[in-house]
Coordinates of C-alpha atoms and ligand atoms in Angstrom, one line a residue:
X5 CA -19.5 10.1 19.3
X6 CA -19.4 10.2 15.5
X7 CA -16.0 9.1 14.3
X8 CA -16.6 5.5 15.0
X9 CA -19.9 5.1 13.1
X10 CA -18.4 7.0 10.2
X11 CA -15.4 4.6 10.3
X12 CA -17.8 1.7 10.2
X13 CA -19.4 3.1 7.1
X14 CA -16.0 3.6 5.4
X15 CA -14.7 0.1 6.2
X16 CA -18.0 -1.4 5.1
X17 CA -17.4 0.2 1.7
X18 CA -13.8 -1.2 1.6
X19 CA -15.1 -4.6 2.6
X20 CA -17.6 -4.5 -0.2
X21 CA -14.8 -3.7 -2.6
X22 CA -12.9 -6.7 -1.2
X23 CA -16.0 -8.9 -1.7
X24 CA -16.3 -7.7 -5.3
X25 CA -12.6 -8.6 -5.9
X26 CA -13.1 -12.0 -4.3
X27 CA -16.1 -12.6 -6.6
X28 CA -14.0 -11.7 -9.7
X29 CA -11.3 -14.1 -8.4
X30 CA -13.8 -16.9 -7.8
X31 CA -15.1 -16.4 -11.4
X32 CA -11.5 -16.4 -12.6
X33 CA -10.9 -19.8 -11.1
X34 CA -14.3 -21.4 -12.0
X35 CA -16.1 -20.1 -15.1
X36 CA -14.1 -17.3 -16.8
X37 CA -13.1 -18.0 -20.4
X38 CA -9.4 -18.5 -20.8
X39 CA -8.8 -15.5 -23.0
X40 CA -10.3 -13.1 -20.5
X41 CA -7.3 -13.5 -18.2
X42 CA -5.5 -10.2 -19.1
X43 CA -8.6 -8.0 -18.6
X44 CA -9.4 -9.8 -15.4
X45 CA -5.8 -9.2 -14.2
X46 CA -6.2 -5.5 -14.7
X47 CA -9.6 -5.4 -13.1
X48 CA -8.3 -7.2 -10.0
X49 CA -5.2 -4.9 -9.9
X50 CA -7.4 -1.8 -10.2
X51 CA -9.6 -2.9 -7.3
X52 CA -6.6 -3.8 -5.2
X53 CA -5.2 -0.3 -5.7
X54 CA -8.5 1.4 -5.0
X55 CA -8.7 -0.6 -1.7
X56 CA -5.2 0.2 -0.8
X57 CA -5.6 3.9 -1.5
X58 CA -8.7 4.1 0.7
X59 CA -7.0 2.1 3.5
X60 CA -3.9 4.2 3.5
X61 CA -5.4 7.7 2.8
X62 CA -4.1 10.4 5.3
X63 CA -7.7 11.1 6.2
X64 CA -8.3 7.5 7.1
X65 CA -5.4 7.5 9.7
X66 CA -6.9 10.6 11.5
X67 CA -10.3 9.0 11.3
X68 CA -9.0 5.8 12.9
X69 CA -7.3 7.8 15.6
X70 CA -10.5 9.7 16.5
X71 CA -12.5 6.5 16.5
X72 CA -9.9 4.9 18.8
X73 CA -10.3 7.7 21.3
X74 CA -14.1 7.4 21.2
X75 CA -14.1 3.7 22.1
X76 CA -11.2 3.8 24.6
X77 CA -13.5 3.2 27.5
X78 CA -15.3 0.2 25.9
X79 CA -14.5 -3.2 27.3
X80 CA -11.3 -4.7 25.7
X81 CA -13.3 -7.6 24.3
X82 CA -16.0 -5.4 22.7
X83 CA -16.6 -5.4 19.0
X84 CA -15.5 -1.7 18.9
X85 CA -12.2 -2.2 20.6
X86 CA -11.4 -5.4 18.7
X87 CA -12.2 -3.8 15.4
X88 CA -10.0 -0.8 16.2
X89 CA -7.1 -3.1 17.2
X90 CA -7.3 -5.0 13.9
X91 CA -7.7 -1.9 11.8
X92 CA -4.7 -0.3 13.4
X93 CA -2.6 -3.4 12.9
X94 CA -3.7 -3.6 9.2
X95 CA -3.1 0.1 8.7
X96 CA 0.3 0.0 10.2
X97 CA 1.2 -2.8 7.9
X98 CA -0.5 -1.5 4.7
X99 CA 0.8 2.0 5.0
X100 CA 4.4 0.8 4.8
X101 CA 3.7 -0.7 1.4
X102 CA 3.8 1.7 -1.6
X103 CA 0.8 1.6 -4.0
X104 CA 3.1 0.7 -6.9
X105 CA 4.2 -2.5 -5.1
X106 CA 0.6 -3.4 -4.3
X107 CA -0.4 -3.0 -8.0
X108 CA 2.7 -4.9 -9.2
X109 CA 1.9 -7.8 -6.8
X110 CA -1.7 -8.0 -7.8
X111 CA -0.9 -7.9 -11.6
X112 CA 2.0 -10.3 -11.4
X113 CA 0.1 -12.8 -9.4
X114 CA -2.9 -12.7 -11.7
X115 CA -0.7 -13.4 -14.7
X116 CA 1.4 -15.9 -12.8
X117 CA -1.8 -17.9 -12.0
X118 CA -2.4 -18.5 -15.6
X119 CA 1.3 -19.4 -16.3
X120 CA 1.2 -21.7 -13.3
X121 CA -1.9 -23.5 -14.5
X122 CA -0.4 -24.0 -17.9
X123 CA 3.0 -25.1 -16.5
X124 CA 1.2 -27.6 -14.3
X125 CA -0.9 -28.9 -17.1
X126 CA 2.1 -29.5 -19.3
X127 CA 4.5 -30.2 -16.4
X128 CA 6.8 -27.5 -17.8
X129 CA 8.4 -25.6 -14.9
X130 CA 10.2 -23.2 -17.3
X131 CA 6.8 -21.6 -18.2
X132 CA 6.3 -20.6 -14.5
X133 CA 10.0 -19.9 -13.6
X134 CA 10.1 -16.2 -14.7
X135 CA 6.9 -15.5 -12.8
X136 CA 8.3 -17.2 -9.7
X137 CA 11.4 -15.2 -10.0
X138 CA 9.4 -11.9 -10.1
X139 CA 7.1 -13.0 -7.3
X140 CA 10.1 -13.9 -5.0
X141 CA 11.6 -10.6 -5.8
X142 CA 8.4 -8.8 -4.9
X143 CA 8.1 -10.8 -1.7
X144 CA 11.6 -9.8 -0.7
X145 CA 10.9 -6.2 -1.5
X146 CA 7.8 -6.5 0.6
X147 CA 9.6 -8.1 3.6
X148 CA 12.3 -5.5 3.5
X149 CA 9.7 -2.8 4.3
X150 CA 9.3 -4.5 7.7
X151 CA 13.0 -4.7 8.6
X152 CA 14.5 -5.4 11.0
X153 CA 13.6 -9.1 11.4
X154 CA 15.5 -12.2 12.3
X155 CA 14.4 -14.1 9.3
X156 CA 13.1 -12.7 6.0
X157 CA 10.1 -15.0 6.3
X158 CA 8.9 -13.4 9.5
X159 CA 7.0 -10.4 8.0
X160 CA 5.4 -12.9 5.6
X161 CA 4.4 -15.4 8.3
X162 CA 2.9 -12.6 10.3
X163 CA 0.5 -11.8 7.5
X164 CA -1.2 -15.2 7.9
X165 CA -0.6 -15.9 11.5
X166 CA -0.2 -12.9 13.7
X167 CA 3.0 -13.0 15.7
X168 CA 4.4 -16.2 14.1
X169 CA 8.1 -16.2 13.4
X170 CA 10.6 -18.7 12.0
X171 CA 12.2 -18.8 15.4
X172 CA 9.0 -20.1 16.9
X173 CA 8.1 -22.4 14.1
X174 CA 11.4 -24.1 13.4
X175 CA 11.7 -26.0 16.7
X176 CA 8.0 -26.9 16.6
X177 CA 8.5 -28.4 13.1
X178 CA 11.7 -30.3 14.0
X179 CA 10.0 -31.7 17.1
X180 CA 7.1 -32.9 15.0
X181 CA 9.4 -34.4 12.4
X182 CA 11.2 -36.3 15.1
X183 CA 8.0 -38.0 16.2
X184 CA 6.4 -38.5 12.8
X185 CA 9.3 -40.3 11.1
X186 CA 9.4 -43.3 13.6
X187 CA 5.6 -43.5 13.5
X188 CA 5.8 -43.6 9.7
X189 CA 8.4 -46.3 9.9
X190 CA 6.3 -48.5 12.2
X191 CA 3.3 -48.1 9.8
X192 CA 5.5 -48.9 6.8
X193 CA 6.6 -52.1 8.5
X194 CA 3.0 -53.3 8.9
X195 CA 0.7 -54.9 6.3
X196 CA -1.1 -52.3 4.1
X197 CA -4.8 -52.1 3.6
X198 CA -6.3 -52.8 0.2
X199 CA -7.8 -49.7 -1.4
X200 CA -7.9 -51.0 -5.0
X201 CA -11.7 -51.0 -5.0
X202 CA -11.6 -47.2 -4.8
X203 CA -9.8 -46.9 -8.1
X204 CA -12.8 -48.2 -10.1
X205 CA -15.0 -45.9 -12.1
X206 CA -17.0 -43.6 -9.8
X207 CA -19.3 -41.4 -11.8
X208 CA -18.4 -37.7 -11.1
X209 CA -22.1 -36.7 -10.9
X210 CA -22.6 -39.3 -8.2
X211 CA -19.5 -38.1 -6.3
X212 CA -20.8 -34.5 -6.3
X213 CA -24.3 -35.7 -5.1
X214 CA -22.7 -37.7 -2.3
X215 CA -20.5 -34.7 -1.2
X216 CA -23.5 -32.4 -1.3
X217 CA -25.4 -34.7 1.0
X218 CA -22.6 -34.9 3.4
X219 CA -22.1 -31.1 3.4
X220 CA -25.8 -30.6 4.0
X221 CA -25.6 -33.0 7.0
X222 CA -22.6 -31.1 8.4
X223 CA -24.7 -28.0 8.4
X224 CA -23.5 -26.3 5.3
X225 CA -26.3 -24.0 4.2
X226 CA -26.8 -24.1 0.4
X227 CA -29.0 -21.0 0.5
X228 CA -25.9 -19.1 1.6
X229 CA -23.3 -20.9 -0.5
X230 CA -22.8 -23.3 -3.4
X231 CA -20.2 -25.8 -4.7
X232 CA -18.5 -25.6 -8.1
X233 CA -15.5 -27.1 -9.8
X234 CA -12.0 -25.6 -10.0
X235 CA -8.4 -26.7 -10.6
X236 CA -7.5 -26.2 -7.0
X237 CA -10.3 -26.5 -4.4
X238 CA -10.9 -23.3 -2.3
X239 CA -13.4 -21.4 -0.2
X240 CA -14.5 -17.9 -1.1
X241 CA -16.5 -15.6 1.1
X242 CA -18.4 -12.6 -0.3
X243 CA -19.8 -11.5 3.0
X244 CA -21.4 -13.7 5.7
X245 CA -24.3 -14.7 3.6
X246 CA -22.4 -16.1 0.6
X247 CA -19.6 -18.4 1.3
X248 CA -18.8 -20.7 -1.6
X249 CA -16.7 -23.8 -2.0
X250 CA -15.1 -25.6 -4.9
X251 CA -13.8 -29.1 -5.5
X252 CA -12.3 -31.2 -8.3
X253 CA -13.5 -34.7 -9.2
X254 CA -11.7 -37.7 -10.7
X255 CA -13.6 -40.8 -11.5
X256 CA -10.9 -43.1 -9.9
X257 CA -10.5 -41.1 -6.7
X258 CA -13.9 -40.7 -5.0
X259 CA -12.6 -40.1 -1.5
X260 CA -10.3 -37.3 -2.7
X261 CA -13.2 -35.2 -3.9
X262 CA -15.3 -36.1 -0.8
X263 CA -12.4 -35.1 1.5
X264 CA -11.8 -31.9 -0.4
X265 CA -15.5 -31.0 -0.2
X266 CA -15.6 -31.7 3.6
X267 CA -12.3 -29.7 4.0
X268 CA -13.7 -26.6 2.2
X269 CA -17.0 -27.2 3.9
X270 CA -15.2 -26.8 7.3
X271 CA -13.8 -23.5 6.1
X272 CA -17.2 -22.4 5.0
X273 CA -18.9 -23.4 8.2
X274 CA -16.4 -21.2 10.1
X275 CA -17.3 -18.2 8.1
X276 CA -21.0 -18.9 8.1
X277 CA -20.9 -19.2 11.9
X278 CA -19.5 -15.7 12.4
X279 CA -21.7 -13.2 14.3
X280 CA -23.6 -11.2 11.7
X281 CA -22.7 -8.0 13.7
X282 CA -19.2 -8.4 12.2
X283 CA -20.4 -8.5 8.6
X284 CA -18.8 -6.0 6.3
X285 CA -15.9 -5.5 8.7
X286 CA -12.4 -7.2 8.6
X287 CA -13.6 -9.1 11.7
X288 CA -15.9 -11.2 9.4
X289 CA -13.0 -13.6 9.0
X290 CA -11.2 -16.4 10.8
X291 CA -9.0 -15.6 13.8
X292 CA -6.0 -16.6 11.6
X293 CA -5.2 -18.9 8.8
X294 CA -4.1 -21.5 11.3
X295 CA -7.5 -21.4 13.0
X296 CA -9.2 -21.4 9.6
X297 CA -7.3 -24.5 8.7
X298 CA -8.1 -26.1 12.1
X299 CA -11.7 -26.1 11.1
X300 CA -11.2 -27.6 7.6
X301 CA -8.8 -30.2 9.0
X302 CA -11.1 -31.0 11.9
X303 CA -14.0 -31.9 9.6
X304 CA -11.8 -33.6 7.1
X305 CA -9.7 -35.8 9.5
X306 CA -11.4 -36.1 12.8
X307 CA -14.9 -36.4 11.3
X308 CA -14.7 -37.7 7.7
X309 CA -11.7 -40.0 8.3
X310 CA -13.4 -41.5 11.4
X311 CA -15.0 -44.9 11.7
X312 CA -18.3 -43.6 13.1
X313 CA -18.6 -41.2 10.1
X314 CA -18.4 -44.2 7.8
X315 CA -20.8 -46.3 9.9
X316 CA -23.2 -43.5 9.2
X317 CA -22.5 -42.8 5.5
X318 CA -21.3 -46.0 4.0
X319 CA -24.8 -47.4 3.2
X320 CA -25.6 -44.2 1.2
X321 CA -22.2 -44.3 -0.4
X322 CA -22.8 -47.8 -1.6
X323 CA -26.3 -46.9 -2.7
X324 CA -24.9 -44.3 -5.1
X325 CA -22.0 -46.6 -6.3
X326 CA -23.4 -50.2 -6.1
X327 CA -21.0 -51.4 -8.8
X328 CA -17.6 -50.5 -7.5
X329 CA -18.6 -51.0 -3.8
X330 CA -20.4 -54.4 -4.3
X331 CA -17.9 -56.3 -2.2
X332 CA -16.8 -53.4 0.1
X333 CA -17.9 -52.7 3.7
X334 CA -17.6 -50.0 6.3
X335 CA -14.4 -51.3 7.7
X336 CA -12.8 -51.6 4.3
X337 CA -13.6 -47.9 3.5
X338 CA -12.4 -46.8 6.9
X339 CA -9.1 -48.6 6.4
X340 CA -8.7 -47.4 2.9
X341 CA -9.4 -43.7 3.7
X342 CA -6.7 -43.9 6.4
X343 CA -4.1 -45.7 4.3
X344 CA -0.7 -44.2 5.1
X345 CA 1.5 -44.0 2.2
X346 CA 4.0 -41.4 1.2
X347 CA 2.5 -39.7 -1.8
X348 CA 3.5 -36.7 -3.9
X349 CA 0.4 -34.5 -3.7
X350 CA -0.1 -32.6 -0.4
X351 CA -3.8 -32.2 -0.7
X352 CA -4.3 -35.9 -1.0
X353 CA -1.8 -36.8 1.7
X354 CA -2.8 -38.9 4.7
X355 CA -2.8 -37.5 8.2
X356 CA 0.7 -38.9 9.1
X357 CA 2.6 -37.6 6.1
X358 CA 0.6 -34.4 5.5
X359 CA 2.8 -32.2 7.8
X360 CA 5.9 -33.5 6.1
X361 CA 4.6 -31.9 2.8
X362 CA 4.1 -28.6 4.6
X363 CA 7.6 -28.7 6.1
X364 CA 9.1 -29.5 2.7
X365 CA 7.6 -26.4 1.1
X366 CA 8.4 -24.2 4.1
X367 CA 12.0 -25.2 3.8
X368 CA 12.0 -24.4 0.1
X369 CA 10.4 -21.0 0.7
X370 CA 13.0 -20.1 3.4
X371 CA 15.9 -21.0 1.0
X372 CA 14.4 -19.3 -2.0
X373 CA 13.6 -16.1 -0.1
X374 CA 16.9 -16.0 1.7
X375 CA 18.6 -16.5 -1.7
X376 CA 20.4 -19.7 -0.7
X377 CA 18.5 -21.5 -3.5
X378 CA 17.9 -20.2 -7.1
X379 CA 14.7 -20.6 -9.0
X380 CA 16.6 -22.5 -11.7
X381 CA 17.7 -25.1 -9.2
X382 CA 14.4 -25.2 -7.4
X383 CA 12.8 -28.3 -9.2
X384 CA 15.9 -30.4 -8.4
X385 CA 15.9 -29.2 -4.8
X386 CA 12.3 -30.1 -4.5
X387 CA 12.9 -33.6 -5.7
X388 CA 15.8 -34.0 -3.4
X389 CA 13.8 -32.8 -0.4
X390 CA 10.9 -35.0 -1.4
X391 CA 13.2 -38.0 -1.2
X392 CA 14.5 -36.8 2.2
X393 CA 11.1 -36.1 3.8
X394 CA 8.8 -38.6 2.1
X395 CA 11.1 -41.2 0.6
X396 CA 9.8 -40.7 -2.9
X397 CA 10.6 -38.5 -5.8
X398 CA 8.2 -37.0 -8.3
X399 CA 8.8 -38.1 -11.9
X400 CA 7.6 -34.7 -13.2
X401 CA 7.3 -31.2 -11.9
X402 CA 3.5 -31.1 -12.0
X403 CA 3.6 -33.7 -9.3
X404 CA 6.3 -31.9 -7.4
X405 CA 7.1 -28.2 -7.3
X406 CA 4.2 -27.2 -9.5
X407 CA 1.4 -28.9 -7.6
X408 CA 0.2 -26.1 -5.4
X409 CA -1.3 -22.7 -6.4
X410 CA 0.1 -20.6 -3.5
X411 CA 3.4 -19.4 -5.0
X412 CA 1.5 -18.3 -8.1
X413 CA -0.5 -16.0 -5.9
X414 CA 2.6 -14.6 -4.3
X415 CA 1.6 -16.3 -1.0
X416 CA 4.9 -17.1 0.7
X417 CA 4.7 -17.9 4.4
X418 CA 1.2 -19.4 4.0
X419 CA 2.1 -23.1 4.2
X420 CA 3.0 -23.4 7.9
X421 CA -0.5 -22.4 8.8
X422 CA -1.7 -25.8 7.3
X423 CA 0.4 -27.6 9.9
X424 CA -0.6 -25.3 12.7
X425 CA -4.2 -25.9 11.7
X426 CA -3.7 -29.7 11.9
X427 CA -2.2 -29.4 15.3
X428 CA -5.0 -27.1 16.5
X429 CA -7.7 -29.3 15.1
X430 CA -6.6 -32.1 17.5
X431 CA -6.4 -29.7 20.4
X432 CA -9.9 -28.3 19.7
X433 CA -11.4 -31.8 19.3
X434 CA -9.9 -32.9 22.6
X435 CA -11.5 -29.8 24.3
X436 CA -14.9 -30.5 22.6
X437 CA -14.9 -34.1 23.9
X438 CA -13.8 -33.1 27.3
X439 CA -16.9 -30.8 27.5
X440 CA -19.4 -32.7 25.4
X441 CA -18.3 -36.3 26.2
X442 CA -17.2 -38.7 23.4
X443 CA -18.6 -37.6 20.0
X444 CA -18.7 -41.1 18.4
X445 CA -22.4 -41.8 19.0
X446 CA -23.4 -38.5 17.5
X447 CA -21.1 -39.0 14.5
X448 CA -22.5 -42.5 14.0
X449 CA -26.0 -41.0 14.0
X450 CA -25.0 -38.3 11.5
X451 CA -25.8 -35.8 14.2
X452 CA -23.2 -33.1 13.8
X453 CA -25.2 -30.4 15.6
X454 CA -23.6 -30.7 19.1
X455 CA -20.1 -30.5 17.6
X456 CA -21.0 -27.6 15.3
X457 CA -22.7 -25.8 18.2
X458 CA -19.6 -26.1 20.2
X459 CA -17.4 -24.8 17.4
X460 CA -19.8 -22.0 16.7
X461 CA -20.2 -20.7 20.2
X462 CA -16.6 -21.1 21.2
X463 CA -14.8 -20.1 18.0
X464 CA -16.8 -19.2 14.9
X465 CA -19.0 -16.6 16.4
X466 CA -16.0 -14.4 17.4
X467 CA -14.6 -14.2 13.8
X468 CA -11.3 -12.3 13.8
X469 CA -12.0 -10.4 17.0
X470 CA -9.0 -11.8 19.0
X471 CA -5.4 -12.6 18.3
X472 CA -4.6 -16.3 17.6
X473 CA -3.2 -16.7 21.1
X474 CA -6.3 -15.1 22.8
X475 CA -8.5 -17.2 20.5
X476 CA -6.7 -20.4 21.6
X477 CA -7.2 -19.3 25.2
X478 CA -10.9 -18.8 24.7
X479 CA -11.4 -22.1 22.8
X480 CA -9.1 -24.5 24.7
X481 CA -8.1 -22.6 27.9
X482 CA -4.4 -22.6 27.0
X483 CA -2.1 -20.2 25.2
X484 CA 0.3 -22.5 23.4
X485 CA -0.2 -24.9 20.6
X486 CA 0.5 -28.4 22.0
X487 CA 1.7 -30.9 19.3
X488 CA 1.4 -33.7 21.8
X489 CA -2.3 -33.6 21.4
X490 CA -2.1 -34.3 17.6
X491 CA 0.7 -36.9 18.0
X492 CA -1.2 -38.7 20.7
X493 CA -4.3 -38.9 18.4
X494 CA -2.2 -40.2 15.6
X495 CA -0.5 -42.8 17.8
X496 CA -3.8 -44.1 19.1
X497 CA -5.6 -44.2 15.8
X498 CA -2.9 -45.7 13.7
X499 CA -1.6 -48.3 16.2
X500 CA -5.2 -49.7 16.2
X501 CA -5.5 -49.5 12.4
X502 CA -2.1 -51.1 11.7
X503 CA -2.1 -53.4 14.7
X504 CA 1.2 -52.4 16.5
Ligands
LIG27 CO1 -7.7 -25.3 3.8

């Protein structure tokens, strides 16, 4: 047996190159001087093409085949078999994509990122439009390599959530919408909590200090990670011992920065909990983006938007901000952080309207990719849909179509995983409470260890060894995402909060 160990060495090298690219990208979004953008774009493109070359080399295919034979008798859930399965799947996908398209995608998205940031800053969609046009064209050319499909979105969805198709997703989303809209109506008809005390001046340094304390209590290891500032909060992993997060801070929105920190912290805890044996392999990753998002959403919503969490952390929150919080109490913060109000920005949306933001962008993507909507008409279409889904219209494109980074990265088909993650988070929480008992007392005591241990042993440790469906079976004992779990959680929480 020697093909498998040699394969491990080769993929470790590829994984190192990926980590290097991720670090360049992290720097790009945090500290890089503005005028370095062009050089950085070619550096990233060069790395992407080297990675692609190695992954699709003819020698690599033979090598993979020999390694597969060597481990054929290993148990199906062994690292060896799981790794070969994932490598084969990746190879089959990657090898359909010509190197020229890979390079073009990397280069265009690096330049588009800059154009998007500027367009968002000045709320001028026309600066980003030509890039969006090119990125859509590249996405269509990419999808065409995987024909036949029922919907042009399918090959793109599959990149983020293995096996996901529009056919599967569309009824799930319409079912959700059917239940969310009446709930939203009931909430809108009830008296709204007062959250004006949270729009005072909260010193950014204090906000970052508070977030760091919460992150440390959650179990985020600052010796294997750090937090910095960026336009759009994200998590970046450079191997299993360096998983960094970013946030953005506004003086008049202290909960937004806290929730984004906890959200990214949830992503980071997932990666940091992966079995070290999987380091420097493609298995050192989440089971899917949906599962990744289930972890960020679980910490953000079920933990940091819960009453026990605030019973634990409010005294410290007020200690850091005695001025703005002089007349506030735990219950007031709990009500304010769960205020349901249709807003324009997805990342700052409440739990009830969040999925409507996701559905909006998914519908836009389907129409843009299928060519039933032109880029020129996209901002107006966005505003119309915003009215239809959320009942409000953005006054400017920076609050509408330009708000999210994903399209500038060429990431079409990514958004639905946000909604899947939200649904999964409720399902995983229910399983955790079934096994550990109610978690309220632990949360109130700031003791997140039992929850984190459950998540680690059941989900994190396995990394990307299993398909999303098999992962769900291992975590929750079922094979289908059940939206009833999330909807039941919302109904219970918000009927109590809003008194209906
Ligand atoms: Co996330």
